[in-house]
Coordinates of C-alpha atoms in Angstrom, one line a residue:
Chain S
M30 CA 228.8 123.2 -129.9
S31 CA 226.1 125.3 -131.6
A32 CA 225.4 128.9 -130.5
A33 CA 221.9 127.8 -129.4
S34 CA 223.1 125.3 -126.9
D35 CA 225.7 127.8 -125.6
L36 CA 222.8 129.8 -124.1
T37 CA 221.9 126.9 -121.8
I38 CA 225.4 127.1 -120.2
L39 CA 224.7 130.6 -118.9
T40 CA 223.3 131.3 -115.4
A41 CA 220.0 133.1 -115.1
A42 CA 221.7 136.4 -114.4
E43 CA 224.1 135.9 -117.3
L44 CA 221.3 135.0 -119.7
A45 CA 219.1 138.0 -118.5
K46 CA 222.1 140.2 -119.2
A47 CA 222.7 138.7 -122.7
I48 CA 219.0 139.2 -123.6
A49 CA 218.9 142.7 -122.1
T50 CA 221.9 143.8 -124.1
G51 CA 220.7 142.3 -127.3
E52 CA 223.5 139.8 -127.4
A53 CA 220.9 137.0 -127.5
S54 CA 217.2 136.9 -128.1
A55 CA 214.7 135.5 -125.7
T56 CA 213.4 133.3 -128.6
A57 CA 216.8 131.8 -129.1
A58 CA 217.1 131.1 -125.4
I59 CA 213.7 129.4 -125.2
E60 CA 214.4 127.4 -128.4
A61 CA 217.8 126.3 -126.9
Y62 CA 216.1 125.0 -123.8
L63 CA 213.2 123.3 -125.6
A64 CA 215.9 121.6 -127.8
A65 CA 217.8 120.5 -124.6
I66 CA 214.5 119.1 -123.1
D67 CA 213.9 117.2 -126.3
A68 CA 217.4 115.8 -126.3
R69 CA 217.8 115.0 -122.6
D70 CA 214.6 114.9 -120.7
G71 CA 213.7 111.5 -121.9
A72 CA 216.7 110.2 -119.9
I73 CA 216.2 112.5 -116.9
G74 CA 212.4 112.8 -116.5
A75 CA 212.5 116.2 -114.8
Y76 CA 209.3 117.7 -116.3
N77 CA 205.7 116.6 -115.8
E78 CA 204.6 119.2 -118.4
V79 CA 206.4 121.6 -120.7
F80 CA 204.6 124.8 -121.9
A81 CA 206.3 125.1 -125.3
D82 CA 203.7 127.2 -127.1
R83 CA 203.2 129.6 -124.2
A84 CA 206.9 129.9 -123.6
R85 CA 207.5 130.7 -127.3
A86 CA 204.7 133.4 -127.2
R87 CA 206.2 135.0 -124.1
A88 CA 209.7 135.0 -125.7
T89 CA 208.3 136.7 -128.7
S90 CA 206.8 139.4 -126.4
V91 CA 210.1 139.8 -124.7
D92 CA 211.9 140.3 -128.0
A93 CA 209.3 142.8 -129.0
G94 CA 210.0 144.8 -125.9
E95 CA 206.5 144.1 -124.5
I96 CA 207.8 142.2 -121.5
T97 CA 210.6 143.7 -119.5
G98 CA 212.2 143.1 -116.1
P99 CA 215.3 141.8 -114.4
L100 CA 214.6 138.2 -115.7
A101 CA 213.1 139.1 -119.1
G102 CA 213.3 136.0 -121.3
V103 CA 214.9 133.7 -118.7
P104 CA 213.3 130.2 -118.8
I105 CA 212.4 129.0 -115.3
A106 CA 211.0 125.6 -114.2
V107 CA 208.4 125.4 -111.4
K108 CA 207.7 122.5 -109.1
D109 CA 204.3 120.9 -109.8
N110 CA 202.8 121.9 -106.5
M111 CA 202.6 125.6 -107.4
C112 CA 199.4 126.7 -108.9
T113 CA 199.4 128.1 -112.4
T114 CA 196.4 129.2 -114.5
Y115 CA 198.1 127.6 -117.5
G116 CA 198.7 123.8 -117.7
R117 CA 198.0 121.5 -114.9
T118 CA 199.0 121.5 -111.2
T119 CA 199.2 117.8 -110.3
C120 CA 201.5 117.6 -107.2
A121 CA 202.6 114.3 -109.0
S122 CA 199.4 112.8 -107.6
T123 CA 196.8 110.7 -109.3
Y124 CA 194.3 112.7 -107.3
L125 CA 195.1 115.9 -109.1
A126 CA 196.1 114.4 -112.4
T127 CA 193.8 116.7 -114.4
F128 CA 193.6 119.7 -112.0
E129 CA 193.7 123.1 -113.6
A130 CA 194.2 125.8 -111.0
P131 CA 192.0 128.9 -111.0
Y132 CA 194.7 131.2 -109.7
D133 CA 198.4 131.7 -109.9
C134 CA 200.9 131.1 -107.0
T135 CA 202.3 134.4 -105.9
A136 CA 206.0 133.4 -106.2
V137 CA 205.5 132.2 -109.7
A138 CA 203.5 135.3 -110.7
N139 CA 206.3 137.5 -109.2
L140 CA 208.9 135.7 -111.4
E141 CA 206.8 136.3 -114.5
A142 CA 206.1 139.9 -113.5
A143 CA 210.0 140.2 -113.5
G144 CA 209.9 138.9 -117.1
A145 CA 210.8 135.2 -116.6
V146 CA 209.2 132.6 -118.8
V147 CA 207.8 129.5 -117.0
L148 CA 209.0 126.6 -119.1
G149 CA 207.1 123.9 -117.4
K150 CA 206.2 122.1 -114.2
T151 CA 208.7 119.7 -112.6
N152 CA 208.3 116.3 -111.1
M153 CA 208.3 115.7 -107.3
D154 CA 207.3 113.3 -104.6
E155 CA 203.6 113.2 -104.4
F156 CA 202.4 116.2 -102.4
A157 CA 206.1 116.9 -101.6
M158 CA 206.2 113.8 -99.3
G159 CA 209.5 112.0 -99.9
S160 CA 213.2 112.5 -100.3
S161 CA 213.9 110.8 -103.7
T162 CA 211.1 111.8 -106.1
E163 CA 210.3 108.1 -106.3
N164 CA 206.9 108.8 -104.7
S165 CA 205.7 110.4 -107.9
S166 CA 202.7 109.0 -109.6
T167 CA 203.8 110.4 -113.0
R168 CA 207.3 109.4 -113.8
M169 CA 210.8 108.4 -112.6
T170 CA 213.2 111.3 -112.3
R171 CA 216.9 110.4 -112.5
N172 CA 220.0 112.1 -111.2
P173 CA 221.9 113.8 -114.0
W174 CA 225.2 112.7 -112.4
D175 CA 224.3 109.0 -112.4
T176 CA 221.0 108.0 -113.9
D177 CA 220.8 104.8 -111.7
R178 CA 220.5 107.2 -108.7
V179 CA 217.8 109.4 -107.3
P180 CA 217.8 113.1 -107.7
G181 CA 216.7 113.5 -104.1
G182 CA 213.3 115.0 -103.2
S183 CA 210.8 116.1 -103.0
S184 CA 211.9 118.9 -105.4
G185 CA 213.8 116.3 -107.5
G186 CA 212.5 117.4 -110.8
S187 CA 213.5 121.0 -110.3
A188 CA 217.0 119.9 -109.1
A189 CA 217.5 117.6 -112.0
A190 CA 216.3 120.2 -114.5
V191 CA 218.8 122.8 -113.2
A192 CA 221.6 120.3 -113.0
A193 CA 220.9 118.9 -116.6
H194 CA 220.6 122.5 -117.9
L195 CA 216.9 122.0 -118.9
C196 CA 216.1 125.4 -117.4
A197 CA 218.1 128.4 -116.3
A198 CA 216.8 128.2 -112.7
A199 CA 213.9 126.7 -110.9
L200 CA 211.6 127.0 -107.9
G201 CA 211.2 124.3 -105.3
S202 CA 209.5 124.0 -102.0
D203 CA 211.0 122.9 -98.7
T204 CA 209.1 121.5 -95.8
G205 CA 211.8 119.5 -94.2
G206 CA 214.7 119.6 -96.7
S207 CA 212.9 119.3 -100.1
I208 CA 214.9 122.1 -101.7
R209 CA 218.3 121.6 -100.0
Q210 CA 218.5 117.8 -100.1
P211 CA 217.9 117.4 -103.9
A212 CA 220.1 120.5 -104.5
A213 CA 222.9 118.7 -102.6
L214 CA 222.4 115.4 -104.5
C215 CA 222.3 117.1 -107.9
G216 CA 225.3 119.5 -107.3
I217 CA 223.4 122.8 -107.4
V218 CA 222.5 125.7 -105.1
G219 CA 219.1 125.5 -103.2
L220 CA 217.8 128.0 -100.6
K221 CA 215.0 127.5 -98.1
P222 CA 214.2 131.1 -97.1
T223 CA 213.2 132.2 -93.6
Y224 CA 209.7 131.0 -92.8
G225 CA 207.3 133.7 -94.1
R226 CA 209.9 135.4 -96.3
V227 CA 208.1 134.1 -99.5
S228 CA 204.4 133.9 -99.8
R229 CA 202.8 130.4 -99.7
Y230 CA 199.8 131.6 -101.6
G231 CA 199.1 129.1 -104.4
L232 CA 201.6 126.5 -103.0
V233 CA 199.6 123.3 -102.4
A234 CA 199.9 123.0 -98.6
F235 CA 201.7 120.0 -97.0
G236 CA 202.9 121.3 -93.6
S237 CA 201.7 124.9 -93.3
S238 CA 203.9 125.9 -90.4
L239 CA 207.0 124.5 -92.2
D240 CA 206.5 125.0 -96.0
Q241 CA 208.6 127.6 -97.9
I242 CA 209.2 128.2 -101.6
G243 CA 212.8 128.9 -102.6
P244 CA 215.1 129.1 -105.6
M245 CA 217.2 126.2 -107.1
T246 CA 220.0 127.6 -109.2
R247 CA 223.4 127.0 -110.7
D248 CA 225.2 129.5 -108.4
V249 CA 224.7 131.7 -105.4
A250 CA 224.3 134.9 -107.3
D251 CA 221.2 133.4 -109.1
A252 CA 219.8 132.3 -105.8
A253 CA 220.1 135.9 -104.5
L254 CA 218.6 137.3 -107.7
L255 CA 215.5 135.0 -107.6
T256 CA 215.0 135.4 -103.9
R257 CA 214.8 139.2 -104.2
I258 CA 212.1 138.7 -106.8
I259 CA 209.9 136.1 -105.0
A260 CA 210.3 137.4 -101.4
G261 CA 208.0 139.9 -99.8
H262 CA 204.7 140.4 -98.0
D263 CA 201.6 139.1 -99.6
D264 CA 198.3 139.9 -98.0
R265 CA 196.9 136.6 -99.3
D266 CA 199.3 134.8 -97.0
A267 CA 198.8 135.9 -93.4
T268 CA 202.0 134.3 -92.3
S269 CA 204.1 136.2 -94.8
L270 CA 206.5 138.7 -93.2
S271 CA 206.2 142.4 -93.7
E272 CA 209.9 143.3 -93.4
D273 CA 211.4 145.0 -96.4
V274 CA 213.2 142.8 -98.9
P275 CA 216.9 143.9 -99.0
D276 CA 219.1 143.8 -102.1
Y277 CA 220.5 140.4 -101.7
A278 CA 223.2 141.0 -104.3
A279 CA 224.7 143.9 -102.2
D280 CA 226.9 141.7 -99.9
L281 CA 227.7 139.0 -102.5
A282 CA 231.3 140.1 -103.0
S283 CA 232.1 140.9 -99.4
G284 CA 234.1 137.7 -98.9
A285 CA 234.6 135.5 -95.8
A286 CA 237.0 137.7 -93.9
G287 CA 235.6 138.4 -90.4
L288 CA 232.6 136.0 -90.8
R289 CA 232.1 133.9 -87.6
I290 CA 231.2 130.4 -88.8
G291 CA 229.5 128.2 -86.2
L292 CA 230.3 124.5 -86.1
P293 CA 227.7 122.7 -84.0
T294 CA 229.2 119.9 -82.0
E295 CA 226.1 117.8 -82.4
F296 CA 226.3 117.8 -86.2
Y297 CA 229.9 116.7 -86.1
T298 CA 229.5 113.3 -84.4
D299 CA 230.4 109.9 -85.5
A300 CA 227.3 110.0 -87.6
L301 CA 229.0 112.3 -90.0
G302 CA 231.2 109.9 -91.8
G303 CA 233.0 109.0 -95.0
E304 CA 233.2 111.3 -98.0
V305 CA 230.6 113.8 -96.7
R306 CA 232.8 114.4 -93.7
S307 CA 235.9 115.0 -95.8
V308 CA 234.0 117.5 -98.0
I309 CA 232.8 119.4 -95.0
D310 CA 236.3 119.3 -93.3
Q311 CA 237.7 120.7 -96.5
A312 CA 235.0 123.4 -96.6
I313 CA 236.0 124.5 -93.1
E314 CA 239.6 124.8 -94.2
T315 CA 238.5 126.8 -97.2
Y316 CA 236.6 129.3 -95.0
R317 CA 239.5 129.6 -92.6
A318 CA 242.0 130.2 -95.4
A319 CA 239.6 132.9 -96.7
G320 CA 239.7 134.7 -93.4
A321 CA 236.7 133.4 -91.6
E322 CA 236.8 132.5 -87.9
T323 CA 235.3 129.2 -86.8
V324 CA 233.6 128.8 -83.5
E325 CA 232.2 125.7 -81.8
V326 CA 228.5 126.1 -81.0
S327 CA 225.9 123.7 -79.5
L328 CA 222.5 122.5 -80.7
P329 CA 221.8 119.8 -78.1
H330 CA 218.2 119.0 -79.3
S331 CA 219.3 118.6 -82.9
R332 CA 222.1 116.1 -82.1
I333 CA 222.6 113.4 -84.6
D334 CA 223.8 110.0 -83.4
I335 CA 224.6 106.7 -85.1
D336 CA 224.1 103.3 -83.4
A337 CA 226.1 100.1 -83.7
D338 CA 224.0 99.1 -86.7
G339 CA 224.7 102.3 -88.5
K340 CA 221.2 103.7 -87.9
L341 CA 221.0 107.5 -87.5
S342 CA 218.9 109.2 -84.9
S343 CA 217.9 112.7 -83.9
F344 CA 215.2 114.3 -81.8
A345 CA 214.6 116.8 -84.5
V346 CA 213.6 114.1 -87.0
A347 CA 211.1 112.6 -84.6
A348 CA 209.6 116.0 -83.8
Y349 CA 209.6 117.0 -87.4
Y350 CA 207.8 113.9 -88.6
I351 CA 205.1 114.2 -85.9
I352 CA 204.4 117.8 -86.7
C353 CA 204.5 117.5 -90.5
T354 CA 202.3 114.4 -90.6
A355 CA 199.8 116.1 -88.2
E356 CA 199.7 119.2 -90.4
C357 CA 199.4 117.0 -93.6
S358 CA 196.6 114.9 -92.2
S359 CA 194.6 118.2 -91.8
N360 CA 195.7 119.8 -95.1
L361 CA 195.0 116.8 -97.2
A362 CA 191.5 116.4 -95.8
R363 CA 190.4 118.8 -98.5
F364 CA 191.0 116.1 -101.2
D365 CA 187.6 114.6 -100.8
G366 CA 186.5 113.8 -104.4
V367 CA 183.8 116.5 -104.3
H368 CA 185.3 119.9 -105.1
Y369 CA 188.0 118.9 -107.5
G370 CA 190.3 116.0 -108.3
H371 CA 189.7 112.2 -108.4
R372 CA 186.3 110.8 -107.6
T373 CA 185.6 107.1 -107.5
E374 CA 183.4 105.8 -110.3
E375 CA 182.1 103.0 -108.2
K376 CA 178.6 103.2 -106.7
V377 CA 178.8 104.4 -103.1
E378 CA 176.2 104.4 -100.4
D379 CA 177.0 107.7 -98.7
I380 CA 179.4 110.5 -98.6
I381 CA 181.8 108.9 -96.2
E382 CA 182.2 106.0 -98.6
L383 CA 182.7 108.5 -101.4
Y384 CA 185.6 110.2 -99.5
S385 CA 187.2 107.0 -98.4
R386 CA 187.1 105.2 -101.7
S387 CA 188.1 108.3 -103.8
R388 CA 191.1 108.8 -101.5
A389 CA 192.0 105.1 -101.5
E390 CA 192.1 105.0 -105.3
S391 CA 194.1 108.1 -105.9
L392 CA 196.6 108.7 -103.1
G393 CA 199.9 107.0 -103.1
E394 CA 201.3 104.8 -100.3
E395 CA 203.5 107.4 -98.6
V396 CA 200.8 110.0 -98.6
K397 CA 198.4 107.5 -97.0
R398 CA 201.1 106.6 -94.4
R399 CA 201.6 110.2 -93.5
I400 CA 197.9 111.1 -93.3
M401 CA 197.5 108.1 -91.0
L402 CA 200.5 108.9 -88.8
G403 CA 199.2 112.4 -88.4
N404 CA 195.7 111.4 -87.5
Y405 CA 197.1 108.9 -85.0
A406 CA 199.4 111.6 -83.4
L407 CA 196.4 114.0 -83.2
S408 CA 193.9 111.4 -82.0
S409 CA 192.3 111.4 -78.6
G410 CA 194.6 109.8 -76.0
Y411 CA 197.8 110.3 -78.0
Y412 CA 197.7 114.0 -78.6
D413 CA 199.8 115.0 -75.6
A414 CA 202.3 112.2 -76.0
Y415 CA 203.0 112.9 -79.6
Y416 CA 201.8 116.2 -81.1
N417 CA 202.1 118.4 -78.0
K418 CA 205.4 116.8 -77.0
A419 CA 206.8 117.5 -80.5
L420 CA 205.7 121.2 -80.3
K421 CA 207.6 121.5 -77.0
V422 CA 210.7 119.9 -78.5
R423 CA 210.3 122.3 -81.4
R424 CA 210.7 125.2 -79.1
L425 CA 213.8 123.6 -77.5
I426 CA 215.3 123.2 -81.0
A427 CA 214.5 126.8 -81.9
N428 CA 216.0 128.1 -78.6
D429 CA 219.2 126.2 -79.3
F430 CA 219.6 128.0 -82.6
A431 CA 218.9 131.4 -81.1
A432 CA 221.6 130.8 -78.4
A433 CA 224.1 129.5 -81.0
F434 CA 223.6 132.6 -83.2
K435 CA 224.8 134.8 -80.3
H436 CA 228.2 133.4 -81.0
C437 CA 228.3 133.1 -84.8
D438 CA 226.9 134.7 -88.0
V439 CA 226.3 131.5 -89.9
I440 CA 226.3 127.8 -89.2
L441 CA 228.1 125.3 -91.5
C442 CA 227.2 121.6 -91.6
A443 CA 226.3 118.8 -94.0
T444 CA 223.2 118.9 -96.1
T445 CA 222.8 115.1 -96.3
P446 CA 224.3 112.1 -94.7
T447 CA 225.4 110.6 -98.0
P448 CA 225.6 111.5 -101.7
A449 CA 222.7 110.4 -104.0
F450 CA 221.5 106.8 -103.2
R451 CA 220.4 104.2 -105.8
I452 CA 216.9 104.1 -107.2
G453 CA 214.9 101.6 -105.1
E454 CA 217.4 101.5 -102.3
K455 CA 215.2 103.0 -99.6
T456 CA 211.7 102.6 -100.9
D457 CA 210.8 99.6 -98.7
D458 CA 211.8 101.3 -95.5
P459 CA 209.9 104.6 -94.9
L460 CA 211.9 105.4 -91.8
E461 CA 215.2 105.0 -93.6
M462 CA 214.0 107.5 -96.2
Y463 CA 213.0 109.9 -93.5
L464 CA 216.6 109.9 -92.2
A465 CA 217.8 111.4 -95.5
D466 CA 216.5 114.7 -94.1
I467 CA 218.4 114.4 -90.8
Y468 CA 220.5 117.5 -91.3
T469 CA 217.7 119.7 -92.8
N470 CA 214.6 119.1 -90.6
S471 CA 215.6 121.2 -87.6
L472 CA 215.7 124.4 -89.7
N473 CA 212.1 124.1 -90.8
L474 CA 211.1 123.6 -87.2
A475 CA 212.9 126.7 -86.2
G476 CA 211.8 128.7 -89.3
L477 CA 215.4 129.5 -90.2
P478 CA 216.9 130.1 -93.7
G479 CA 219.3 127.4 -95.0
M480 CA 221.2 127.0 -98.2
S481 CA 222.9 124.0 -99.7
L482 CA 225.6 124.6 -102.2
P483 CA 228.1 122.2 -104.0
G484 CA 231.0 121.4 -101.6
G485 CA 232.8 119.0 -103.9
L486 CA 232.6 115.5 -105.4
S487 CA 232.9 112.1 -103.8
S488 CA 235.5 109.7 -105.1
D489 CA 233.0 108.1 -107.5
G490 CA 232.1 111.5 -108.9
L491 CA 228.8 112.3 -107.1
P492 CA 228.2 115.8 -105.8
V493 CA 228.2 116.5 -102.0
G494 CA 226.5 119.5 -100.6
I495 CA 227.4 121.8 -97.7
Q496 CA 224.7 123.5 -95.8
L497 CA 224.8 127.1 -94.5
I498 CA 222.2 128.1 -91.8
G499 CA 221.4 131.6 -90.9
P500 CA 219.3 133.3 -88.1
V501 CA 215.8 134.6 -88.9
L502 CA 216.1 136.8 -92.0
G503 CA 219.8 136.0 -92.3
E504 CA 219.6 135.5 -96.0
P505 CA 222.1 138.3 -96.8
T506 CA 224.8 136.5 -94.7
L507 CA 224.0 133.2 -96.4
F508 CA 224.5 134.7 -99.8
R509 CA 227.7 136.4 -98.8
A510 CA 229.1 133.2 -97.1
G511 CA 228.0 131.1 -100.0
R512 CA 229.5 133.3 -102.7
A513 CA 232.7 133.5 -100.6
F514 CA 232.9 129.7 -100.6
E515 CA 232.3 129.5 -104.4
A516 CA 235.1 132.0 -105.0
A517 CA 237.6 130.3 -102.7
S518 CA 236.8 126.7 -103.6
G519 CA 236.1 126.8 -107.3
T520 CA 233.3 124.2 -106.8
S521 CA 230.5 126.4 -108.2
R522 CA 228.6 125.6 -111.4
L523 CA 229.5 122.0 -111.5
T524 CA 228.8 120.4 -114.8
S525 CA 226.9 117.1 -114.6
P526 CA 228.0 114.2 -117.0
V527 CA 224.7 114.4 -118.8
I528 CA 225.7 117.8 -120.1
E529 CA 229.3 116.9 -120.9
G530 CA 227.9 114.0 -123.0
Q531 CA 226.1 116.5 -125.2
S532 CA 228.9 118.9 -125.9
Chain P
M14 CA 204.8 104.5 -73.9
S15 CA 203.5 103.4 -77.2
Q16 CA 202.3 99.9 -77.8
P17 CA 203.1 98.4 -81.2
I18 CA 200.3 99.3 -83.4
D19 CA 197.9 96.4 -84.2
E20 CA 195.8 95.8 -87.3
N21 CA 192.6 97.0 -85.6
M22 CA 194.2 100.3 -84.7
V23 CA 195.4 100.7 -88.3
R24 CA 191.8 100.1 -89.5
H25 CA 190.6 102.6 -87.0
I26 CA 193.0 105.3 -88.2
G27 CA 192.1 104.4 -91.8
T28 CA 188.5 105.3 -90.9
L29 CA 189.5 108.5 -89.1
S30 CA 191.6 109.3 -92.2
R31 CA 188.8 108.5 -94.6
I32 CA 190.9 106.1 -96.5
E33 CA 189.7 102.6 -97.4
L34 CA 192.4 100.1 -96.8
T35 CA 192.9 96.6 -98.3
D36 CA 194.0 93.8 -96.0
D37 CA 197.5 93.9 -97.5
E38 CA 197.7 97.6 -96.7
V39 CA 196.6 97.0 -93.1
R40 CA 199.3 94.4 -92.6
T41 CA 202.1 96.5 -94.2
F42 CA 201.0 99.8 -92.5
A43 CA 200.9 98.1 -89.1
K44 CA 204.5 97.2 -89.3
Q45 CA 205.7 100.5 -90.9
L46 CA 203.6 102.8 -88.7
G47 CA 204.8 100.8 -85.7
D48 CA 208.5 101.4 -86.7
V49 CA 207.9 105.1 -87.1
L50 CA 206.0 105.4 -83.8
E51 CA 208.7 103.6 -82.0
Y52 CA 211.1 106.2 -83.4
F53 CA 208.8 109.0 -82.2
D54 CA 209.0 107.6 -78.7
K55 CA 212.6 108.9 -78.5
L56 CA 211.1 112.3 -77.6
Q57 CA 210.0 110.9 -74.2
Q58 CA 213.6 111.0 -73.1
L59 CA 213.5 114.8 -73.1
D60 CA 212.3 116.8 -70.2
T61 CA 209.8 119.3 -71.5
E62 CA 208.0 120.0 -68.2
D63 CA 208.2 123.8 -68.3
V64 CA 208.4 124.3 -72.1
A65 CA 205.6 126.0 -73.9
P66 CA 204.5 124.3 -77.1
M67 CA 205.6 126.1 -80.3
A68 CA 203.0 125.8 -83.1
H69 CA 204.6 128.2 -85.5
A70 CA 208.2 129.2 -86.3
V71 CA 207.5 132.9 -86.6
E72 CA 204.9 133.6 -84.0
L73 CA 202.7 136.3 -85.5
T74 CA 199.5 137.2 -83.8
N75 CA 196.3 139.0 -84.8
V76 CA 197.1 139.4 -88.5
L77 CA 194.2 141.4 -89.8
A78 CA 193.2 142.1 -93.4
D79 CA 191.8 145.4 -94.6
D80 CA 188.0 145.3 -94.4
A81 CA 187.7 145.8 -98.2
P82 CA 185.7 143.7 -100.6
R83 CA 187.5 141.9 -103.3
N84 CA 186.5 139.3 -105.8
G85 CA 186.7 135.6 -105.1
L86 CA 186.3 132.8 -107.5
S87 CA 183.2 132.9 -109.7
T88 CA 180.8 130.0 -109.4
E89 CA 181.9 128.9 -112.8
Q90 CA 185.6 128.8 -111.7
A91 CA 184.8 127.1 -108.5
L92 CA 182.9 124.3 -110.3
A93 CA 185.4 124.0 -113.2
N94 CA 187.3 121.1 -111.7
A95 CA 184.4 119.4 -109.9
P96 CA 184.1 115.8 -110.9
Q97 CA 180.3 116.1 -110.7
H98 CA 178.1 119.2 -110.4
E99 CA 174.5 120.1 -111.1
R100 CA 173.5 123.7 -111.8
D101 CA 175.4 125.8 -109.3
F102 CA 176.1 123.0 -106.9
F103 CA 178.7 120.3 -106.2
R104 CA 176.9 117.0 -106.5
V105 CA 177.3 114.5 -103.6
P106 CA 175.7 111.3 -102.6
K107 CA 173.3 111.1 -99.6
V108 CA 174.8 112.8 -96.5
L109 CA 172.3 111.9 -93.8
G110 CA 171.2 108.4 -93.0
E111 CA 167.7 107.1 -92.7
G112 CA 166.6 108.1 -89.1
S113 CA 169.1 111.0 -88.8

């Protein structure tokens, strides 16, 4: 193995240290990653666009001492729904195929202010709507653990890029599981912070009361490092929280002893089966052996059931999809073919026809479905039965979590019902795809932080994630509990076969 | 509560959504939206009589910005991605009909 490819093995924190101490140059790091992208991204399809020239120029500035900071020279990938004034911001949609944003997303700008180098924009489900990245209009992204399988979604490109060592770390966005689910399926760490912890300014909106940007990394320490940098109040996002950002690395080494880990009865039903269950059961044992106490808690309105046909069901999924489609139908009304984006070239009679045809030509099937579901749920005569009902159930779900956290510090459960599924397996059945988020939706409704980290491998060698849930602003506990699990289980920093094949 | 959604309803929602639909799409969406709406009906099992709706996870109120001027986008920046523009304006087809 060459010295250059060695650099791609390091975590973001390790690489930052190597560059800061002069052990490696930023230029060598960028070149190593650009070479890895050349060698492997053809098979993976993680990136929509790579900023090679810009990244090289920034690396030169880092090496000249002109750019400094805790992430100086560290190559980061960014999901293609975060605005950057360089390159395009497409949301993997034909509608925005040529869109060049006039301003930078705050979270991305914060990373670069800390010295990071944005390497490129990663593929995703169009407008972040999907759980497999198959709803992208640009390319297919494959799971580095098995290229016949999906990487999860919607932040599938970021997850695959981290897992295939095509970046040191990445940003994703999570509306109903879009960071945690692909992180689980690709064997990496993914955190959805508390709602409002990270500014949404410059994140193309999908479900405004649910969306959060978060880190996708090789280990928990990197997640803590990146969160510290992207979190904080931003006066350009009125929903961003003003609480001080703590040093998330402070409690990393505190271990599991004394932690009260909540196990919600309703997440441990017959619906939790097979290999995911055995990974979770083992994680519970690992925590107990490390000195944590486990307590049974109850989240009745997030209960997950399975029927005789194997179909999963949950009130939270129903409430989530009503609320997110309602918010999306409103947010995506801005894509009108007038201000930016795709405009039909056909002759139209009036502006309504311009809107309707431009949208018909350039929005994908799932996006159309969700806009229509949302408009139905909000329309006269149905508003109370769907949207208002879902908002009431949302409160019941949030109340359940608040009650549970009186008895525990952190909740442990599955991230996904199964490991990565095959490409094409769920594309004909939208409802089936929605159920891939069944363990993650309720947190977004309640605004809580959640982190997926590698729990182990299934018998056929696919990663299985475990999910830790904290109370509002409970990120420090998540990092502590996550790091304690890594240390006790030895499952951190899994190496996907696509990397092993290279070395 | 919900009746299976028919093709006329799908066309109606398409109009509300400002999305032209092909006949194929109308058929496919009628089935798919019907399945999802049936799933949504599950919520009717829950008693929410005395529950206040929760529109936002972190319920902040009256977030005020400082009353200080700051620059927005320039006209040039605002028009840079416009598919069609003329002088300082976005170009659109006729908005009002004949007798309106």
